[in-house]
Amino acid sequence: MTRIHAAIRRIEAAMDSREQQTETLRKRHAALRGEVAQAVAAIDALVAAQDATDQDSTGNAAPEGDR
């Protein structure tokens, strides 16, 4: 029985380790997703600002070749 119990403990330890790794990966993924969302928002803001400066005084968008 001792060998069986030792084997069970090793299996349980491996399962715990895998759960910890999975949780770590989940947290890293969530952090990366947040960083990407911030980067995309910053890019969108830059594009919007550029689009605003590309408009001429009449409020019409500048011709494609002038951008």
N, CA, C and O atoms as a Maestro MAE file, in Angstrom:
{
 s_m_m2io_version
 :::
 2.0.0
}

f_m_ct {
 s_m_title
 :::
 protein
 m_atom[268] {
  # First column is atom index #
  i_m_mmod_type
  r_m_x_coord
  r_m_y_coord
  r_m_z_coord
  i_m_residue_number
  s_m_chain_name
  s_m_pdb_residue_name
  s_m_pdb_atom_name
  i_m_atomic_number
  :::
  1 25 0.813 -1.200 0.000 1 A "MET " " N  " 7
  2 3 0.000 0.000 0.000 1 A "MET " " CA " 6
  3 2 0.861 1.272 0.000 1 A "MET " " C  " 6
  4 15 0.456 2.284 -0.571 1 A "MET " " O  " 8
  5 25 2.002 1.235 0.610 2 A "THR " " N  " 7
  6 3 2.848 2.421 0.703 2 A "THR " " CA " 6
  7 2 3.254 2.912 -0.681 2 A "THR " " C  " 6
  8 15 3.253 4.118 -0.930 2 A "THR " " O  " 8
  9 25 3.599 2.007 -1.575 3 A "ARG " " N  " 7
  10 3 3.987 2.399 -2.930 3 A "ARG " " CA " 6
  11 2 2.812 3.027 -3.667 3 A "ARG " " C  " 6
  12 15 2.980 3.982 -4.426 3 A "ARG " " O  " 8
  13 25 1.627 2.483 -3.438 4 A "ILE " " N  " 7
  14 3 0.428 3.037 -4.085 4 A "ILE " " CA " 6
  15 2 0.166 4.441 -3.561 4 A "ILE " " C  " 6
  16 15 -0.134 5.349 -4.336 4 A "ILE " " O  " 8
  17 25 0.277 4.623 -2.252 5 A "HIS " " N  " 7
  18 3 0.055 5.951 -1.668 5 A "HIS " " CA " 6
  19 2 1.089 6.951 -2.183 5 A "HIS " " C  " 6
  20 15 0.758 8.103 -2.459 5 A "HIS " " O  " 8
  21 25 2.325 6.514 -2.309 6 A "ALA " " N  " 7
  22 3 3.381 7.393 -2.825 6 A "ALA " " CA " 6
  23 2 3.081 7.778 -4.273 6 A "ALA " " C  " 6
  24 15 3.269 8.927 -4.671 6 A "ALA " " O  " 8
  25 25 2.619 6.814 -5.048 7 A "ALA " " N  " 7
  26 3 2.268 7.094 -6.444 7 A "ALA " " CA " 6
  27 2 1.106 8.078 -6.512 7 A "ALA " " C  " 6
  28 15 1.109 8.992 -7.336 7 A "ALA " " O  " 8
  29 25 0.132 7.893 -5.663 8 A "ILE " " N  " 7
  30 3 -1.020 8.804 -5.630 8 A "ILE " " CA " 6
  31 2 -0.559 10.209 -5.261 8 A "ILE " " C  " 6
  32 15 -1.005 11.186 -5.863 8 A "ILE " " O  " 8
  33 25 0.335 10.319 -4.271 9 A "ARG " " N  " 7
  34 3 0.847 11.640 -3.879 9 A "ARG " " CA " 6
  35 2 1.596 12.311 -5.035 9 A "ARG " " C  " 6
  36 15 1.462 13.516 -5.247 9 A "ARG " " O  " 8
  37 25 2.383 11.530 -5.781 10 A "ARG " " N  " 7
  38 3 3.092 12.102 -6.933 10 A "ARG " " CA " 6
  39 2 2.114 12.586 -7.992 10 A "ARG " " C  " 6
  40 15 2.295 13.659 -8.567 10 A "ARG " " O  " 8
  41 25 1.094 11.807 -8.246 11 A "ILE " " N  " 7
  42 3 0.086 12.199 -9.233 11 A "ILE " " CA " 6
  43 2 -0.639 13.465 -8.776 11 A "ILE " " C  " 6
  44 15 -0.853 14.385 -9.565 11 A "ILE " " O  " 8
  45 25 -1.013 13.505 -7.504 12 A "GLU " " N  " 7
  46 3 -1.689 14.694 -6.984 12 A "GLU " " CA " 6
  47 2 -0.785 15.921 -7.037 12 A "GLU " " C  " 6
  48 15 -1.242 17.021 -7.348 12 A "GLU " " O  " 8
  49 25 0.496 15.733 -6.735 13 A "ALA " " N  " 7
  50 3 1.449 16.850 -6.806 13 A "ALA " " CA " 6
  51 2 1.581 17.342 -8.243 13 A "ALA " " C  " 6
  52 15 1.647 18.547 -8.488 13 A "ALA " " O  " 8
  53 25 1.619 16.417 -9.181 14 A "ALA " " N  " 7
  54 3 1.703 16.798 -10.594 14 A "ALA " " CA " 6
  55 2 0.455 17.554 -11.023 14 A "ALA " " C  " 6
  56 15 0.540 18.533 -11.765 14 A "ALA " " O  " 8
  57 25 -0.693 17.103 -10.559 15 A "MET " " N  " 7
  58 3 -1.949 17.784 -10.887 15 A "MET " " CA " 6
  59 2 -1.964 19.194 -10.302 15 A "MET " " C  " 6
  60 15 -2.378 20.140 -10.972 15 A "MET " " O  " 8
  61 25 -1.517 19.337 -9.066 16 A "ASP " " N  " 7
  62 3 -1.461 20.657 -8.432 16 A "ASP " " CA " 6
  63 2 -0.519 21.579 -9.193 16 A "ASP " " C  " 6
  64 15 -0.824 22.750 -9.419 16 A "ASP " " O  " 8
  65 25 0.619 21.040 -9.582 17 A "SER " " N  " 7
  66 3 1.590 21.834 -10.339 17 A "SER " " CA " 6
  67 2 0.996 22.300 -11.666 17 A "SER " " C  " 6
  68 15 1.158 23.454 -12.061 17 A "SER " " O  " 8
  69 25 0.320 21.402 -12.334 18 A "ARG " " N  " 7
  70 3 -0.305 21.758 -13.612 18 A "ARG " " CA " 6
  71 2 -1.382 22.816 -13.410 18 A "ARG " " C  " 6
  72 15 -1.500 23.733 -14.223 18 A "ARG " " O  " 8
  73 25 -2.167 22.707 -12.346 19 A "GLU " " N  " 7
  74 3 -3.198 23.711 -12.066 19 A "GLU " " CA " 6
  75 2 -2.567 25.072 -11.814 19 A "GLU " " C  " 6
  76 15 -3.083 26.092 -12.274 19 A "GLU " " O  " 8
  77 25 -1.454 25.094 -11.085 20 A "GLN " " N  " 7
  78 3 -0.760 26.357 -10.825 20 A "GLN " " CA " 6
  79 2 -0.229 26.955 -12.121 20 A "GLN " " C  " 6
  80 15 -0.334 28.162 -12.338 20 A "GLN " " O  " 8
  81 25 0.334 26.124 -12.975 21 A "GLN " " N  " 7
  82 3 0.851 26.605 -14.260 21 A "GLN " " CA " 6
  83 2 -0.282 27.155 -15.124 21 A "GLN " " C  " 6
  84 15 -0.136 28.187 -15.778 21 A "GLN " " O  " 8
  85 25 -1.400 26.457 -15.117 22 A "THR " " N  " 7
  86 3 -2.552 26.896 -15.899 22 A "THR " " CA " 6
  87 2 -3.052 28.240 -15.392 22 A "THR " " C  " 6
  88 15 -3.370 29.124 -16.186 22 A "THR " " O  " 8
  89 25 -3.124 28.398 -14.074 23 A "GLU " " N  " 7
  90 3 -3.578 29.662 -13.495 23 A "GLU " " CA " 6
  91 2 -2.593 30.782 -13.825 23 A "GLU " " C  " 6
  92 15 -3.006 31.904 -14.119 23 A "GLU " " O  " 8
  93 25 -1.315 30.490 -13.780 24 A "THR " " N  " 7
  94 3 -0.301 31.481 -14.139 24 A "THR " " CA " 6
  95 2 -0.467 31.907 -15.591 24 A "THR " " C  " 6
  96 15 -0.387 33.092 -15.913 24 A "THR " " O  " 8
  97 25 -0.699 30.928 -16.466 25 A "LEU " " N  " 7
  98 3 -0.905 31.247 -17.881 25 A "LEU " " CA " 6
  99 2 -2.170 32.071 -18.081 25 A "LEU " " C  " 6
  100 15 -2.186 32.981 -18.910 25 A "LEU " " O  " 8
  101 25 -3.228 31.768 -17.340 26 A "ARG " " N  " 7
  102 3 -4.462 32.553 -17.436 26 A "ARG " " CA " 6
  103 2 -4.208 34.005 -17.055 26 A "ARG " " C  " 6
  104 15 -4.672 34.925 -17.729 26 A "ARG " " O  " 8
  105 25 -3.470 34.201 -15.974 27 A "LYS " " N  " 7
  106 3 -3.179 35.564 -15.526 27 A "LYS " " CA " 6
  107 2 -2.317 36.302 -16.547 27 A "LYS " " C  " 6
  108 15 -2.564 37.473 -16.834 27 A "LYS " " O  " 8
  109 25 -1.316 35.631 -17.093 28 A "ARG " " N  " 7
  110 3 -0.457 36.255 -18.102 28 A "ARG " " CA " 6
  111 2 -1.259 36.604 -19.343 28 A "ARG " " C  " 6
  112 15 -1.068 37.667 -19.933 28 A "ARG " " O  " 8
  113 25 -2.154 35.714 -19.739 29 A "HIS " " N  " 7
  114 3 -2.988 35.954 -20.916 29 A "HIS " " CA " 6
  115 2 -3.887 37.170 -20.689 29 A "HIS " " C  " 6
  116 15 -4.030 38.014 -21.574 29 A "HIS " " O  " 8
  117 25 -4.486 37.256 -19.514 30 A "ALA " " N  " 7
  118 3 -5.353 38.395 -19.209 30 A "ALA " " CA " 6
  119 2 -4.556 39.699 -19.216 30 A "ALA " " C  " 6
  120 15 -5.032 40.716 -19.721 30 A "ALA " " O  " 8
  121 25 -3.352 39.671 -18.661 31 A "ALA " " N  " 7
  122 3 -2.513 40.872 -18.652 31 A "ALA " " CA " 6
  123 2 -2.130 41.285 -20.075 31 A "ALA " " C  " 6
  124 15 -2.175 42.467 -20.417 31 A "ALA " " O  " 8
  125 25 -1.757 40.316 -20.893 32 A "LEU " " N  " 7
  126 3 -1.406 40.614 -22.282 32 A "LEU " " CA " 6
  127 2 -2.601 41.157 -23.051 32 A "LEU " " C  " 6
  128 15 -2.468 42.089 -23.845 32 A "LEU " " O  " 8
  129 25 -3.765 40.573 -22.813 33 A "ARG " " N  " 7
  130 3 -4.976 41.051 -23.485 33 A "ARG " " CA " 6
  131 2 -5.240 42.506 -23.114 33 A "ARG " " C  " 6
  132 15 -5.619 43.307 -23.968 33 A "ARG " " O  " 8
  133 25 -5.042 42.848 -21.854 34 A "GLY " " N  " 7
  134 3 -5.220 44.229 -21.421 34 A "GLY " " CA " 6
  135 2 -4.226 45.167 -22.084 34 A "GLY " " C  " 6
  136 15 -4.587 46.264 -22.509 34 A "GLY " " O  " 8
  137 25 -2.972 44.735 -22.172 35 A "GLU " " N  " 7
  138 3 -1.948 45.559 -22.815 35 A "GLU " " CA " 6
  139 2 -2.246 45.756 -24.298 35 A "GLU " " C  " 6
  140 15 -2.061 46.852 -24.827 35 A "GLU " " O  " 8
  141 25 -2.700 44.715 -24.962 36 A "VAL " " N  " 7
  142 3 -3.038 44.832 -26.383 36 A "VAL " " CA " 6
  143 2 -4.227 45.778 -26.561 36 A "VAL " " C  " 6
  144 15 -4.237 46.592 -27.485 36 A "VAL " " O  " 8
  145 25 -5.212 45.677 -25.697 37 A "ALA " " N  " 7
  146 3 -6.368 46.567 -25.783 37 A "ALA " " CA " 6
  147 2 -5.943 48.021 -25.611 37 A "ALA " " C  " 6
  148 15 -6.440 48.903 -26.311 37 A "ALA " " O  " 8
  149 25 -5.021 48.272 -24.676 38 A "GLN " " N  " 7
  150 3 -4.522 49.635 -24.476 38 A "GLN " " CA " 6
  151 2 -3.756 50.115 -25.708 38 A "GLN " " C  " 6
  152 15 -3.905 51.265 -26.120 38 A "GLN " " O  " 8
  153 25 -2.951 49.256 -26.287 39 A "ALA " " N  " 7
  154 3 -2.175 49.624 -27.470 39 A "ALA " " CA " 6
  155 2 -3.101 49.939 -28.641 39 A "ALA " " C  " 6
  156 15 -2.884 50.913 -29.361 39 A "ALA " " O  " 8
  157 25 -4.121 49.127 -28.832 40 A "VAL " " N  " 7
  158 3 -5.069 49.363 -29.925 40 A "VAL " " CA " 6
  159 2 -5.814 50.676 -29.693 40 A "VAL " " C  " 6
  160 15 -6.042 51.435 -30.635 40 A "VAL " " O  " 8
  161 25 -6.190 50.943 -28.449 41 A "ALA " " N  " 7
  162 3 -6.876 52.209 -28.147 41 A "ALA " " CA " 6
  163 2 -5.964 53.399 -28.437 41 A "ALA " " C  " 6
  164 15 -6.414 54.417 -28.962 41 A "ALA " " O  " 8
  165 25 -4.689 53.269 -28.095 42 A "ALA " " N  " 7
  166 3 -3.736 54.356 -28.366 42 A "ALA " " CA " 6
  167 2 -3.571 54.567 -29.871 42 A "ALA " " C  " 6
  168 15 -3.508 55.704 -30.339 42 A "ALA " " O  " 8
  169 25 -3.502 53.490 -30.614 43 A "ILE " " N  " 7
  170 3 -3.388 53.588 -32.076 43 A "ILE " " CA " 6
  171 2 -4.643 54.234 -32.655 43 A "ILE " " C  " 6
  172 15 -4.553 55.098 -33.527 43 A "ILE " " O  " 8
  173 25 -5.809 53.818 -32.172 44 A "ASP " " N  " 7
  174 3 -7.065 54.416 -32.638 44 A "ASP " " CA " 6
  175 2 -7.083 55.918 -32.366 44 A "ASP " " C  " 6
  176 15 -7.536 56.698 -33.204 44 A "ASP " " O  " 8
  177 25 -6.591 56.321 -31.198 45 A "ALA " " N  " 7
  178 3 -6.559 57.748 -30.858 45 A "ALA " " CA " 6
  179 2 -5.617 58.500 -31.791 45 A "ALA " " C  " 6
  180 15 -5.926 59.606 -32.233 45 A "ALA " " O  " 8
  181 25 -4.475 57.902 -32.088 46 A "LEU " " N  " 7
  182 3 -3.534 58.544 -33.011 46 A "LEU " " CA " 6
  183 2 -4.138 58.685 -34.406 46 A "LEU " " C  " 6
  184 15 -4.003 59.727 -35.047 46 A "LEU " " O  " 8
  185 25 -4.798 57.638 -34.865 47 A "VAL " " N  " 7
  186 3 -5.433 57.680 -36.191 47 A "VAL " " CA " 6
  187 2 -6.533 58.736 -36.210 47 A "VAL " " C  " 6
  188 15 -6.652 59.491 -37.175 47 A "VAL " " O  " 8
  189 25 -7.326 58.792 -35.165 48 A "ALA " " N  " 7
  190 3 -8.401 59.784 -35.109 48 A "ALA " " CA " 6
  191 2 -7.829 61.197 -35.104 48 A "ALA " " C  " 6
  192 15 -8.357 62.091 -35.766 48 A "ALA " " O  " 8
  193 25 -6.741 61.393 -34.350 49 A "ALA " " N  " 7
  194 3 -6.113 62.715 -34.316 49 A "ALA " " CA " 6
  195 2 -5.552 63.074 -35.685 49 A "ALA " " C  " 6
  196 15 -5.681 64.215 -36.129 49 A "ALA " " O  " 8
  197 25 -4.944 62.128 -36.342 50 A "GLN " " N  " 7
  198 3 -4.394 62.370 -37.684 50 A "GLN " " CA " 6
  199 2 -5.519 62.671 -38.674 50 A "GLN " " C  " 6
  200 15 -5.402 63.573 -39.503 50 A "GLN " " O  " 8
  201 25 -6.603 61.911 -38.579 51 A "ASP " " N  " 7
  202 3 -7.746 62.161 -39.462 51 A "ASP " " CA " 6
  203 2 -8.298 63.564 -39.242 51 A "ASP " " C  " 6
  204 15 -8.694 64.234 -40.196 51 A "ASP " " O  " 8
  205 25 -8.326 64.006 -37.994 52 A "ALA " " N  " 7
  206 3 -8.850 65.335 -37.679 52 A "ALA " " CA " 6
  207 2 -7.961 66.413 -38.284 52 A "ALA " " C  " 6
  208 15 -8.459 67.437 -38.753 52 A "ALA " " O  " 8
  209 25 -6.652 66.193 -38.277 53 A "THR " " N  " 7
  210 3 -5.749 67.204 -38.849 53 A "THR " " CA " 6
  211 2 -5.728 67.148 -40.362 53 A "THR " " C  " 6
  212 15 -5.313 68.106 -41.015 53 A "THR " " O  " 8
  213 25 -6.171 66.032 -40.927 54 A "ASP " " N  " 7
  214 3 -6.186 65.886 -42.384 54 A "ASP " " CA " 6
  215 2 -7.384 66.580 -43.031 54 A "ASP " " C  " 6
  216 15 -7.427 66.711 -44.254 54 A "ASP " " O  " 8
  217 25 -8.347 67.022 -42.242 55 A "GLN " " N  " 7
  218 3 -9.512 67.693 -42.817 55 A "GLN " " CA " 6
  219 2 -9.144 69.126 -43.181 55 A "GLN " " C  " 6
  220 15 -8.395 69.790 -42.465 55 A "GLN " " O  " 8
  221 25 -9.676 69.586 -44.294 56 A "ASP " " N  " 7
  222 3 -9.406 70.984 -44.677 56 A "ASP " " CA " 6
  223 2 -10.360 71.927 -43.942 56 A "ASP " " C  " 6
  224 15 -11.180 71.475 -43.142 56 A "ASP " " O  " 8
  225 25 -10.265 73.177 -44.196 57 A "SER " " N  " 7
  226 3 -11.040 74.173 -43.442 57 A "SER " " CA " 6
  227 2 -12.537 74.067 -43.672 57 A "SER " " C  " 6
  228 15 -13.310 74.585 -42.866 57 A "SER " " O  " 8
  229 25 -12.973 73.419 -44.738 58 A "THR " " N  " 7
  230 3 -14.407 73.281 -45.002 58 A "THR " " CA " 6
  231 2 -15.013 72.098 -44.269 58 A "THR " " C  " 6
  232 15 -16.224 71.882 -44.312 58 A "THR " " O  " 8
  233 25 -14.176 71.346 -43.607 59 A "GLY " " N  " 7
  234 3 -14.683 70.185 -42.902 59 A "GLY " " CA " 6
  235 2 -14.677 68.929 -43.736 59 A "GLY " " C  " 6
  236 15 -15.064 67.858 -43.268 59 A "GLY " " O  " 8
  237 25 -14.230 69.060 -44.990 60 A "ASN " " N  " 7
  238 3 -14.148 67.897 -45.859 60 A "ASN " " CA " 6
  239 2 -12.806 67.213 -45.667 60 A "ASN " " C  " 6
  240 15 -11.797 67.859 -45.386 60 A "ASN " " O  " 8
  241 25 -12.809 65.947 -45.818 61 A "ALA " " N  " 7
  242 3 -11.555 65.198 -45.703 61 A "ALA " " CA " 6
  243 2 -10.621 65.602 -46.832 61 A "ALA " " C  " 6
  244 15 -11.058 65.848 -47.956 61 A "ALA " " O  " 8
  245 25 -9.341 65.668 -46.525 62 A "ALA " " N  " 7
  246 3 -8.346 65.990 -47.544 62 A "ALA " " CA " 6
  247 2 -8.296 64.860 -48.567 62 A "ALA " " C  " 6
  248 15 -8.535 63.702 -48.226 62 A "ALA " " O  " 8
  249 25 -7.984 65.196 -49.834 63 A "PRO " " N  " 7
  250 3 -7.875 64.156 -50.862 63 A "PRO " " CA " 6
  251 2 -6.853 63.088 -50.434 63 A "PRO " " C  " 6
  252 15 -5.888 63.391 -49.733 63 A "PRO " " O  " 8
  253 25 -7.070 61.872 -50.852 64 A "GLU " " N  " 7
  254 3 -6.224 60.737 -50.484 64 A "GLU " " CA " 6
  255 2 -4.763 61.021 -50.717 64 A "GLU " " C  " 6
  256 15 -3.931 60.666 -49.882 64 A "GLU " " O  " 8
  257 25 -4.412 61.664 -51.848 65 A "GLY " " N  " 7
  258 3 -3.012 61.905 -52.174 65 A "GLY " " CA " 6
  259 2 -2.365 62.943 -51.246 65 A "GLY " " C  " 6
  260 15 -1.139 63.004 -51.160 65 A "GLY " " O  " 8
  261 25 -3.158 63.749 -50.563 66 A "ASP " " N  " 7
  262 3 -2.631 64.797 -49.694 66 A "ASP " " CA " 6
  263 2 -2.356 64.320 -48.272 66 A "ASP " " C  " 6
  264 15 -1.861 65.089 -47.449 66 A "ASP " " O  " 8
  265 25 -2.662 63.094 -47.982 67 A "ARG " " N  " 7
  266 3 -2.491 62.578 -46.613 67 A "ARG " " CA " 6
  267 2 -1.115 62.058 -46.395 67 A "ARG " " C  " 6
  268 15 -0.799 61.588 -45.302 67 A "ARG " " O  " 8
  :::
 }
 m_bond[267] {
  # First column is bond index #
  i_m_from
  i_m_to
  i_m_order
  :::
  1 1 2 1
  2 2 3 1
  3 3 4 2
  4 3 5 1
  5 5 6 1
  6 6 7 1
  7 7 8 2
  8 7 9 1
  9 9 10 1
  10 10 11 1
  11 11 12 2
  12 11 13 1
  13 13 14 1
  14 14 15 1
  15 15 16 2
  16 15 17 1
  17 17 18 1
  18 18 19 1
  19 19 20 2
  20 19 21 1
  21 21 22 1
  22 22 23 1
  23 23 24 2
  24 23 25 1
  25 25 26 1
  26 26 27 1
  27 27 28 2
  28 27 29 1
  29 29 30 1
  30 30 31 1
  31 31 32 2
  32 31 33 1
  33 33 34 1
  34 34 35 1
  35 35 36 2
  36 35 37 1
  37 37 38 1
  38 38 39 1
  39 39 40 2
  40 39 41 1
  41 41 42 1
  42 42 43 1
  43 43 44 2
  44 43 45 1
  45 45 46 1
  46 46 47 1
  47 47 48 2
  48 47 49 1
  49 49 50 1
  50 50 51 1
  51 51 52 2
  52 51 53 1
  53 53 54 1
  54 54 55 1
  55 55 56 2
  56 55 57 1
  57 57 58 1
  58 58 59 1
  59 59 60 2
  60 59 61 1
  61 61 62 1
  62 62 63 1
  63 63 64 2
  64 63 65 1
  65 65 66 1
  66 66 67 1
  67 67 68 2
  68 67 69 1
  69 69 70 1
  70 70 71 1
  71 71 72 2
  72 71 73 1
  73 73 74 1
  74 74 75 1
  75 75 76 2
  76 75 77 1
  77 77 78 1
  78 78 79 1
  79 79 80 2
  80 79 81 1
  81 81 82 1
  82 82 83 1
  83 83 84 2
  84 83 85 1
  85 85 86 1
  86 86 87 1
  87 87 88 2
  88 87 89 1
  89 89 90 1
  90 90 91 1
  91 91 92 2
  92 91 93 1
  93 93 94 1
  94 94 95 1
  95 95 96 2
  96 95 97 1
  97 97 98 1
  98 98 99 1
  99 99 100 2
  100 99 101 1
  101 101 102 1
  102 102 103 1
  103 103 104 2
  104 103 105 1
  105 105 106 1
  106 106 107 1
  107 107 108 2
  108 107 109 1
  109 109 110 1
  110 110 111 1
  111 111 112 2
  112 111 113 1
  113 113 114 1
  114 114 115 1
  115 115 116 2
  116 115 117 1
  117 117 118 1
  118 118 119 1
  119 119 120 2
  120 119 121 1
  121 121 122 1
  122 122 123 1
  123 123 124 2
  124 123 125 1
  125 125 126 1
  126 126 127 1
  127 127 128 2
  128 127 129 1
  129 129 130 1
  130 130 131 1
  131 131 132 2
  132 131 133 1
  133 133 134 1
  134 134 135 1
  135 135 136 2
  136 135 137 1
  137 137 138 1
  138 138 139 1
  139 139 140 2
  140 139 141 1
  141 141 142 1
  142 142 143 1
  143 143 144 2
  144 143 145 1
  145 145 146 1
  146 146 147 1
  147 147 148 2
  148 147 149 1
  149 149 150 1
  150 150 151 1
  151 151 152 2
  152 151 153 1
  153 153 154 1
  154 154 155 1
  155 155 156 2
  156 155 157 1
  157 157 158 1
  158 158 159 1
  159 159 160 2
  160 159 161 1
  161 161 162 1
  162 162 163 1
  163 163 164 2
  164 163 165 1
  165 165 166 1
  166 166 167 1
  167 167 168 2
  168 167 169 1
  169 169 170 1
  170 170 171 1
  171 171 172 2
  172 171 173 1
  173 173 174 1
  174 174 175 1
  175 175 176 2
  176 175 177 1
  177 177 178 1
  178 178 179 1
  179 179 180 2
  180 179 181 1
  181 181 182 1
  182 182 183 1
  183 183 184 2
  184 183 185 1
  185 185 186 1
  186 186 187 1
  187 187 188 2
  188 187 189 1
  189 189 190 1
  190 190 191 1
  191 191 192 2
  192 191 193 1
  193 193 194 1
  194 194 195 1
  195 195 196 2
  196 195 197 1
  197 197 198 1
  198 198 199 1
  199 199 200 2
  200 199 201 1
  201 201 202 1
  202 202 203 1
  203 203 204 2
  204 203 205 1
  205 205 206 1
  206 206 207 1
  207 207 208 2
  208 207 209 1
  209 209 210 1
  210 210 211 1
  211 211 212 2
  212 211 213 1
  213 213 214 1
  214 214 215 1
  215 215 216 2
  216 215 217 1
  217 217 218 1
  218 218 219 1
  219 219 220 2
  220 219 221 1
  221 221 222 1
  222 222 223 1
  223 223 224 2
  224 223 225 1
  225 225 226 1
  226 226 227 1
  227 227 228 2
  228 227 229 1
  229 229 230 1
  230 230 231 1
  231 231 232 2
  232 231 233 1
  233 233 234 1
  234 234 235 1
  235 235 236 2
  236 235 237 1
  237 237 238 1
  238 238 239 1
  239 239 240 2
  240 239 241 1
  241 241 242 1
  242 242 243 1
  243 243 244 2
  244 243 245 1
  245 245 246 1
  246 246 247 1
  247 247 248 2
  248 247 249 1
  249 249 250 1
  250 250 251 1
  251 251 252 2
  252 251 253 1
  253 253 254 1
  254 254 255 1
  255 255 256 2
  256 255 257 1
  257 257 258 1
  258 258 259 1
  259 259 260 2
  260 259 261 1
  261 261 262 1
  262 262 263 1
  263 263 264 2
  264 263 265 1
  265 265 266 1
  266 266 267 1
  267 267 268 2
  :::
 }
}
